[in-house]
Amino acid sequence: MCIHCDYTTLLTASGLEATVNRIHILETIGNNNCPLTAVDIFNIVDRTQSMNRVTVYRILDLLVEKKILERLNVGSKAAYYGLAPNENHAPHPHFYCTECGQMDCLNSESININADRLKKSFPGEIQKVEVRVDGICKNCLKQHGN
Amino acid sequence: MCIHCDYTTLLTASGLEATVNRIHILETIGNNNCPLTAVDIFNIVDRTQSMNRVTVYRILDLLVEKKILERLNVGSKAAYYGLAPNENHAPHPHFYCTECGQMDCLNSESININADRLKKSFPGEIQKVEVRVDGICKNCLKQHGN
DNA sequence: GACAAGATGCAATATAGTTGCATGAGCAAA
DNA sequence: TTTGCTCATGCAACTATATTGCATCTTGTC
């Protein structure tokens, strides 16, 4: 997904050490074209480099806090992680298939959002607006259809 | 929150028995002005009517499936449940305070969403568009501020 | 009342994420 | 190079959330 992001730079720019584990996790997410759960990430990373489950959770938490990753949520299930919006990635909505559980990135132009009204009147601080489209993906529709 | 919805009618219209437990759960959610977690609902209901935890989960799942309730999700935490959009309730976005975990309903006009483009081009079936605003609520801002 | 279908309860289990504490790696001053 | 510090990681135990299987109870219908 991301041939533009230099993970080492991303990490050091946020004041984090660019450790092997962090790079592996970022590469795993970046090489995938859709967000992954912590368990997915652990399984993929652990195939080649042994890494502790807890370390995965801790790195994910840290990178979300530093806004290098974004956490996406969906019905009562595990959170998904993808690269956070940055100069190479516009913020974009996600599609979640309620049949197969697949999460996909949608084009940033596919949905138009205007939160100006809210931003003007809201008495708290707004950090982000997350848009998730739920439905049934093409593949599942095909399998069910006939 | 909802003095307009007749829960018994809502249930039977979906082909469900209007059991005491289901009514209690719907009343609990409807009387609250913001979405609640399954644990919240269990605690509230169980104070007056003894009800099994599992029953709460099962009823919530069922009512979400029948689109009487909607399930809202947030970072790695328990799901929240609110009344689903219907003739008395326009679909609306939600605000989630990352400090205190409070979830609130926003006015349906506060954010303008246009998904026409997606709906035209998307190859699957779109069931709903969920919008969640994350940030820090007024109260938490005040406490932190000074 | 007897029956069937569906609802509920209970115990056990599964899944996701967190915590506390010990160890290890990397860096920097002496 | 050694010492000491800081931060990263590992491991085991734990918590929170949700689900399953099976037994029992309720409700509506005849």
Short mmCIF file of C-alpha atoms (C1' of nucleotides) in Angstrom, two decimals:
data_model
loop_
_atom_site.label_atom_id
_atom_site.label_comp_id
_atom_site.label_asym_id
_atom_site.label_seq_id
_atom_site.Cartn_x
_atom_site.Cartn_y
_atom_site.Cartn_z
CA MET A 1 0.00 0.00 0.00
CA CYS A 2 2.60 2.53 0.91
CA ILE A 3 5.76 2.87 -1.09
CA HIS A 4 5.96 6.51 -0.15
CA CYS A 5 6.30 6.29 3.58
CA ASP A 6 9.68 5.83 5.16
CA TYR A 7 8.82 4.13 8.42
CA THR A 8 12.08 4.93 10.12
CA THR A 9 11.55 8.61 9.43
CA LEU A 10 7.94 8.42 10.54
CA LEU A 11 9.04 6.94 13.85
CA THR A 12 11.97 9.22 14.60
CA ALA A 13 9.97 12.27 13.58
CA SER A 14 7.60 11.36 16.39
CA GLY A 15 10.44 10.96 18.84
CA LEU A 16 10.29 7.17 18.84
CA GLU A 17 13.14 4.73 18.43
CA ALA A 18 12.91 2.95 15.10
CA THR A 19 13.15 -0.55 16.54
CA VAL A 20 13.04 -3.68 14.45
CA ASN A 21 9.67 -4.67 15.89
CA ARG A 22 8.08 -1.33 15.13
CA ILE A 23 9.39 -1.35 11.59
CA HIS A 24 8.08 -4.87 11.04
CA ILE A 25 4.64 -3.91 12.25
CA LEU A 26 4.54 -0.81 10.10
CA GLU A 27 5.72 -2.77 7.06
CA THR A 28 3.10 -5.42 7.65
CA ILE A 29 0.36 -2.84 7.76
CA GLY A 30 1.81 -0.75 4.95
CA ASN A 31 2.24 -3.72 2.62
CA ASN A 32 -1.37 -4.70 3.08
CA ASN A 33 -3.98 -2.93 1.04
CA CYS A 34 -6.54 -2.99 3.81
CA PRO A 35 -6.56 -2.54 7.58
CA LEU A 36 -5.67 -5.50 9.78
CA THR A 37 -6.58 -6.58 13.31
CA ALA A 38 -3.97 -6.90 16.05
CA VAL A 39 -4.30 -10.67 15.79
CA ASP A 40 -3.75 -10.56 12.01
CA ILE A 41 -0.68 -8.43 12.49
CA PHE A 42 0.68 -10.68 15.19
CA ASN A 43 0.22 -13.76 13.03
CA ILE A 44 1.85 -12.23 9.99
CA VAL A 45 4.79 -10.77 11.86
CA ASP A 46 5.30 -13.84 14.01
CA ARG A 47 5.65 -16.05 10.95
CA THR A 48 9.01 -14.54 10.12
CA GLN A 49 10.18 -12.74 13.25
CA SER A 50 9.19 -14.09 16.58
CA MET A 51 7.42 -11.34 18.45
CA ASN A 52 5.37 -11.35 21.62
CA ARG A 53 1.63 -10.76 21.41
CA VAL A 54 1.82 -8.10 24.09
CA THR A 55 4.53 -6.26 22.20
CA VAL A 56 2.23 -6.06 19.20
CA TYR A 57 -0.55 -4.50 21.30
CA ARG A 58 1.87 -2.09 22.92
CA ILE A 59 3.37 -0.95 19.64
CA LEU A 60 -0.06 -0.55 18.09
CA ASP A 61 -1.25 1.56 21.02
CA LEU A 62 1.85 3.70 20.86
CA LEU A 63 1.63 4.28 17.13
CA VAL A 64 -2.04 5.16 17.34
CA GLU A 65 -1.25 7.63 20.11
CA LYS A 66 1.44 9.19 17.91
CA LYS A 67 -0.99 9.28 14.99
CA ILE A 68 1.21 7.09 12.81
CA LEU A 69 -1.53 4.47 12.74
CA GLU A 70 -5.27 4.82 12.97
CA ARG A 71 -7.56 2.45 14.79
CA LEU A 72 -10.84 1.53 13.14
CA ASN A 73 -13.72 -0.10 14.91
CA VAL A 74 -16.54 -2.33 14.01
CA GLY A 75 -19.38 -4.24 15.68
CA SER A 76 -18.19 -5.88 18.91
CA LYS A 77 -15.15 -7.20 17.14
CA ALA A 78 -11.46 -6.54 17.30
CA ALA A 79 -10.15 -3.17 16.19
CA TYR A 80 -8.50 -2.79 12.80
CA TYR A 81 -5.32 -0.84 12.20
CA GLY A 82 -4.21 1.08 9.12
CA LEU A 83 -1.74 3.83 8.34
CA ALA A 84 -3.01 7.14 9.64
CA PRO A 85 -3.71 9.95 7.21
CA ASN A 86 -0.58 11.92 6.38
CA GLU A 87 0.87 13.80 3.43
CA ASN A 88 0.87 10.60 1.37
CA HIS A 89 -2.54 9.38 2.48
CA ALA A 90 -5.68 11.46 2.49
CA PRO A 91 -8.20 10.62 5.21
CA HIS A 92 -10.71 8.22 3.75
CA PRO A 93 -13.76 6.22 4.82
CA HIS A 94 -13.79 2.45 5.18
CA PHE A 95 -16.11 -0.28 4.10
CA TYR A 96 -16.83 -3.20 6.39
CA CYS A 97 -18.46 -6.33 5.06
CA THR A 98 -20.86 -7.65 7.68
CA GLU A 99 -20.70 -11.10 6.07
CA CYS A 100 -17.02 -11.90 5.82
CA GLY A 101 -15.56 -9.28 8.13
CA GLN A 102 -13.30 -7.85 5.48
CA MET A 103 -12.42 -4.18 5.95
CA ASP A 104 -11.51 -2.08 2.92
CA CYS A 105 -10.37 1.44 2.29
CA LEU A 106 -12.66 3.58 0.18
CA ASN A 107 -11.56 6.38 -2.06
CA SER A 108 -11.32 9.65 -0.17
CA GLU A 109 -13.64 11.28 -2.72
CA SER A 110 -16.35 8.65 -2.52
CA ILE A 111 -18.09 10.29 0.41
CA ASN A 112 -18.40 13.97 0.96
CA ILE A 113 -18.43 15.13 4.55
CA ASN A 114 -19.03 18.58 5.82
CA ALA A 115 -18.56 19.03 9.55
CA ASP A 116 -18.20 22.82 9.53
CA ARG A 117 -21.46 23.31 11.31
CA LEU A 118 -20.44 20.95 14.07
CA LYS A 119 -16.97 22.46 14.36
CA LYS A 120 -18.45 25.91 14.84
CA SER A 121 -20.92 24.97 17.51
CA PHE A 122 -19.36 22.04 19.34
CA PRO A 123 -18.29 22.93 22.88
CA GLY A 124 -15.51 20.31 23.11
CA GLU A 125 -12.44 19.52 21.06
CA ILE A 126 -12.82 17.53 17.85
CA GLN A 127 -9.92 15.21 17.02
CA LYS A 128 -11.19 13.16 14.14
CA VAL A 129 -14.25 12.15 12.20
CA GLU A 130 -14.45 8.48 11.35
CA VAL A 131 -16.77 7.26 8.64
CA ARG A 132 -17.52 3.61 8.20
CA VAL A 133 -19.81 2.12 5.59
CA ASP A 134 -21.32 -1.23 6.50
CA GLY A 135 -22.73 -3.61 3.98
CA ILE A 136 -22.05 -6.71 1.95
CA CYS A 137 -19.08 -6.87 -0.37
CA LYS A 138 -19.15 -7.90 -3.98
CA ASN A 139 -17.78 -11.36 -3.29
CA CYS A 140 -20.26 -12.19 -0.57
CA LEU A 141 -23.13 -10.90 -2.67
CA LYS A 142 -22.07 -13.19 -5.48
CA GLN A 143 -21.83 -16.25 -3.25
CA HIS A 144 -25.20 -15.61 -1.66
CA GLY A 145 -27.04 -14.49 -4.73
CA ASN A 146 -27.31 -17.80 -6.49
CA MET B 1 -35.09 9.90 24.96
CA CYS B 2 -37.95 8.32 23.20
CA ILE B 3 -41.48 9.05 24.23
CA HIS B 4 -42.66 8.39 20.71
CA CYS B 5 -41.69 4.77 20.28
CA ASP B 6 -44.00 2.02 21.39
CA TYR B 7 -41.61 -0.80 22.10
CA THR B 8 -44.21 -3.52 21.99
CA THR B 9 -45.24 -2.41 18.54
CA LEU B 10 -41.65 -2.14 17.41
CA LEU B 11 -41.05 -5.72 18.49
CA THR B 12 -44.15 -7.33 17.11
CA ALA B 13 -43.79 -5.43 13.84
CA SER B 14 -40.48 -7.25 13.43
CA GLY B 15 -42.06 -10.59 14.20
CA LEU B 16 -40.63 -10.80 17.71
CA GLU B 17 -42.42 -11.64 20.91
CA ALA B 18 -42.68 -8.59 23.13
CA THR B 19 -41.21 -10.28 26.19
CA VAL B 20 -40.69 -8.56 29.50
CA ASN B 21 -36.92 -8.71 29.14
CA ARG B 22 -36.92 -7.17 25.68
CA ILE B 23 -39.19 -4.37 26.79
CA HIS B 24 -36.99 -3.64 29.79
CA ILE B 25 -33.91 -3.44 27.64
CA LEU B 26 -35.60 -1.18 25.11
CA GLU B 27 -36.93 1.06 27.88
CA THR B 28 -33.50 1.28 29.45
CA ILE B 29 -31.95 2.39 26.20
CA GLY B 30 -34.84 4.62 25.23
CA ASN B 31 -34.94 6.40 28.58
CA ASN B 32 -31.28 7.22 28.35
CA ASN B 33 -30.25 10.19 26.29
CA CYS B 34 -27.07 8.55 25.05
CA PRO B 35 -26.02 5.10 23.90
CA LEU B 36 -25.07 2.51 26.52
CA THR B 37 -22.79 -0.52 26.59
CA ALA B 38 -24.10 -4.03 27.14
CA VAL B 39 -22.60 -3.94 30.62
CA ASP B 40 -24.31 -0.63 31.40
CA ILE B 41 -27.61 -2.03 30.23
CA PHE B 42 -27.16 -5.22 32.22
CA ASN B 43 -26.37 -3.26 35.38
CA ILE B 44 -29.32 -0.93 35.00
CA VAL B 45 -31.83 -3.62 34.16
CA ASP B 46 -30.53 -6.03 36.76
CA ARG B 47 -31.05 -3.49 39.54
CA THR B 48 -34.79 -3.85 39.27
CA GLN B 49 -35.43 -7.05 37.34
CA SER B 50 -33.02 -9.89 37.69
CA MET B 51 -31.83 -10.76 34.24
CA ASN B 52 -28.99 -12.93 33.02
CA ARG B 53 -26.01 -11.31 31.41
CA VAL B 54 -26.20 -13.68 28.46
CA THR B 55 -29.83 -12.78 27.89
CA VAL B 56 -28.83 -9.15 27.59
CA TYR B 57 -26.25 -9.97 24.92
CA ARG B 58 -28.69 -12.16 23.07
CA ILE B 59 -31.45 -9.61 23.08
CA LEU B 60 -29.07 -6.87 21.97
CA ASP B 61 -27.82 -9.00 19.08
CA LEU B 62 -31.33 -9.85 18.05
CA LEU B 63 -32.54 -6.26 18.15
CA VAL B 64 -29.54 -5.04 16.19
CA GLU B 65 -30.20 -7.71 13.59
CA LYS B 66 -33.82 -6.55 13.35
CA LYS B 67 -32.65 -2.95 13.10
CA ILE B 68 -34.53 -1.89 16.22
CA LEU B 69 -31.22 -1.00 17.88
CA GLU B 70 -27.98 0.16 16.39
CA ARG B 71 -24.58 -0.88 17.57
CA LEU B 72 -21.89 1.78 17.76
CA ASN B 73 -18.23 1.06 18.06
CA VAL B 74 -15.25 2.74 19.46
CA GLY B 75 -11.55 2.07 19.97
CA SER B 76 -11.00 -1.41 21.36
CA LYS B 77 -13.77 -0.97 23.84
CA ALA B 78 -17.20 -2.44 24.34
CA ALA B 79 -19.89 -1.64 21.80
CA TYR B 80 -22.57 0.94 22.57
CA TYR B 81 -26.24 0.48 21.81
CA GLY B 82 -28.85 3.07 20.92
CA LEU B 83 -32.24 3.09 19.26
CA ALA B 84 -31.86 2.61 15.53
CA PRO B 85 -33.01 5.32 13.18
CA ASN B 86 -36.70 5.08 12.44
CA GLU B 87 -39.58 7.43 11.69
CA ASN B 88 -39.14 9.13 15.07
CA HIS B 89 -35.35 9.24 14.98
CA ALA B 90 -33.31 10.55 12.10
CA PRO B 91 -29.94 8.87 11.60
CA HIS B 92 -27.31 10.96 13.36
CA PRO B 93 -23.61 10.94 14.10
CA HIS B 94 -22.14 10.31 17.53
CA PHE B 95 -19.49 11.95 19.59
CA TYR B 96 -17.09 9.87 21.63
CA CYS B 97 -14.96 11.45 24.31
CA THR B 98 -11.56 9.78 24.31
CA GLU B 99 -10.98 10.97 27.87
CA CYS B 100 -14.03 9.82 29.79
CA GLY B 101 -15.52 7.34 27.33
CA GLN B 102 -18.85 9.09 27.21
CA MET B 103 -20.76 8.59 23.98
CA ASP B 104 -23.27 11.24 22.89
CA CYS B 105 -25.71 11.68 20.09
CA LEU B 106 -25.12 14.64 17.80
CA ASN B 107 -27.78 16.52 15.96
CA SER B 108 -28.55 14.95 12.61
CA GLU B 109 -27.88 18.26 10.90
CA SER B 110 -24.50 18.85 12.47
CA ILE B 111 -22.64 16.89 9.83
CA ASN B 112 -23.53 16.78 6.21
CA ILE B 113 -22.80 13.53 4.41
CA ASN B 114 -23.12 12.87 0.76
CA ALA B 115 -22.55 9.28 -0.23
CA ASP B 116 -24.23 9.47 -3.64
CA ARG B 117 -20.99 9.00 -5.48
CA LEU B 118 -20.19 5.88 -3.50
CA LYS B 119 -23.69 4.50 -3.88
CA LYS B 120 -23.48 4.83 -7.65
CA SER B 121 -20.15 3.15 -8.05
CA PHE B 122 -19.92 0.66 -5.20
CA PRO B 123 -20.10 -2.94 -6.37
CA GLY B 124 -21.53 -4.34 -3.12
CA GLU B 125 -24.58 -3.60 -1.03
CA ILE B 126 -24.52 -0.61 1.32
CA GLN B 127 -26.48 -1.04 4.52
CA LYS B 128 -25.50 1.94 6.60
CA VAL B 129 -23.05 4.77 6.98
CA GLU B 130 -21.81 5.31 10.50
CA VAL B 131 -20.17 8.57 11.46
CA ARG B 132 -18.32 8.95 14.72
CA VAL B 133 -16.60 12.07 15.92
CA ASP B 134 -13.79 11.52 18.40
CA GLY B 135 -12.49 14.20 20.68
CA ILE B 136 -12.62 15.61 24.17
CA CYS B 137 -15.92 16.66 25.67
CA LYS B 138 -16.64 19.99 27.31
CA ASN B 139 -16.39 18.59 30.82
CA CYS B 140 -13.05 16.88 30.32
CA LEU B 141 -11.64 19.98 28.64
CA LYS B 142 -12.65 22.04 31.64
CA GLN B 143 -11.07 19.66 34.15
CA HIS B 144 -7.82 19.45 32.21
CA GLY B 145 -7.57 23.04 31.20
CA ASN B 146 -6.69 24.55 34.56
"C1'" DG C 1 -53.98 -29.44 30.25
"C1'" DA C 2 -50.59 -30.88 26.52
"C1'" DC C 3 -47.62 -29.63 23.19
"C1'" DA C 4 -44.30 -27.02 20.40
"C1'" DA C 5 -41.61 -23.01 19.60
"C1'" DG C 6 -39.14 -19.74 21.26
"C1'" DA C 7 -36.95 -17.30 25.35
"C1'" DT C 8 -34.06 -17.48 29.25
"C1'" DG C 9 -30.63 -19.18 32.66
"C1'" DC C 10 -26.32 -21.24 33.88
"C1'" DA C 11 -21.70 -22.93 33.35
"C1'" DA C 12 -18.06 -23.18 30.59
"C1'" DT C 13 -15.37 -21.30 26.99
"C1'" DA C 14 -13.51 -18.09 23.63
"C1'" DT C 15 -11.54 -13.78 22.22
"C1'" DA C 16 -9.40 -9.33 22.85
"C1'" DG C 17 -6.76 -6.58 25.36
"C1'" DT C 18 -4.03 -5.16 29.79
"C1'" DT C 19 -0.88 -5.20 33.81
"C1'" DG C 20 3.16 -6.05 36.68
"C1'" DC C 21 7.41 -7.25 36.85
"C1'" DA C 22 11.82 -9.07 35.10
"C1'" DT C 23 15.09 -9.02 31.43
"C1'" DG C 24 17.45 -7.11 27.43
"C1'" DA C 25 19.30 -3.63 24.10
"C1'" DG C 26 21.12 0.76 23.06
"C1'" DC C 27 23.30 4.86 24.26
"C1'" DA C 28 26.17 8.00 26.93
"C1'" DA C 29 29.13 9.58 30.65
"C1'" DA C 30 33.01 8.34 33.38
"C1'" DT D 1 35.34 -0.84 29.05
"C1'" DT D 2 32.47 -0.41 32.50
"C1'" DT D 3 28.62 1.66 34.78
"C1'" DG D 4 24.28 3.37 34.74
"C1'" DC D 5 20.19 5.06 32.68
"C1'" DT D 6 16.19 4.78 29.58
"C1'" DC D 7 13.31 2.60 26.87
"C1'" DA D 8 11.75 -1.80 24.53
"C1'" DT D 9 10.45 -6.42 24.98
"C1'" DG D 10 9.04 -10.91 26.97
"C1'" DC D 11 6.38 -13.70 29.98
"C1'" DA D 12 2.69 -14.98 33.00
"C1'" DA D 13 -1.25 -13.81 34.96
"C1'" DC D 14 -5.32 -11.29 34.72
"C1'" DT D 15 -9.49 -8.53 33.20
"C1'" DA D 16 -13.17 -7.41 30.25
"C1'" DT D 17 -16.20 -8.59 26.73
"C1'" DA D 18 -18.74 -11.75 24.27
"C1'" DT D 19 -20.32 -16.56 22.80
"C1'" DT D 20 -21.73 -21.53 23.02
"C1'" DG D 21 -24.12 -25.70 24.47
"C1'" DC D 22 -27.41 -27.46 26.83
"C1'" DA D 23 -31.12 -27.58 30.26
"C1'" DT D 24 -35.21 -25.36 31.78
"C1'" DC D 25 -38.93 -22.22 31.70
"C1'" DT D 26 -42.78 -19.36 29.24
"C1'" DT D 27 -46.03 -18.40 26.09
"C1'" DG D 28 -49.40 -19.15 22.77
"C1'" DT D 29 -52.30 -22.63 20.47
"C1'" DC D 30 -55.01 -26.36 20.19
#
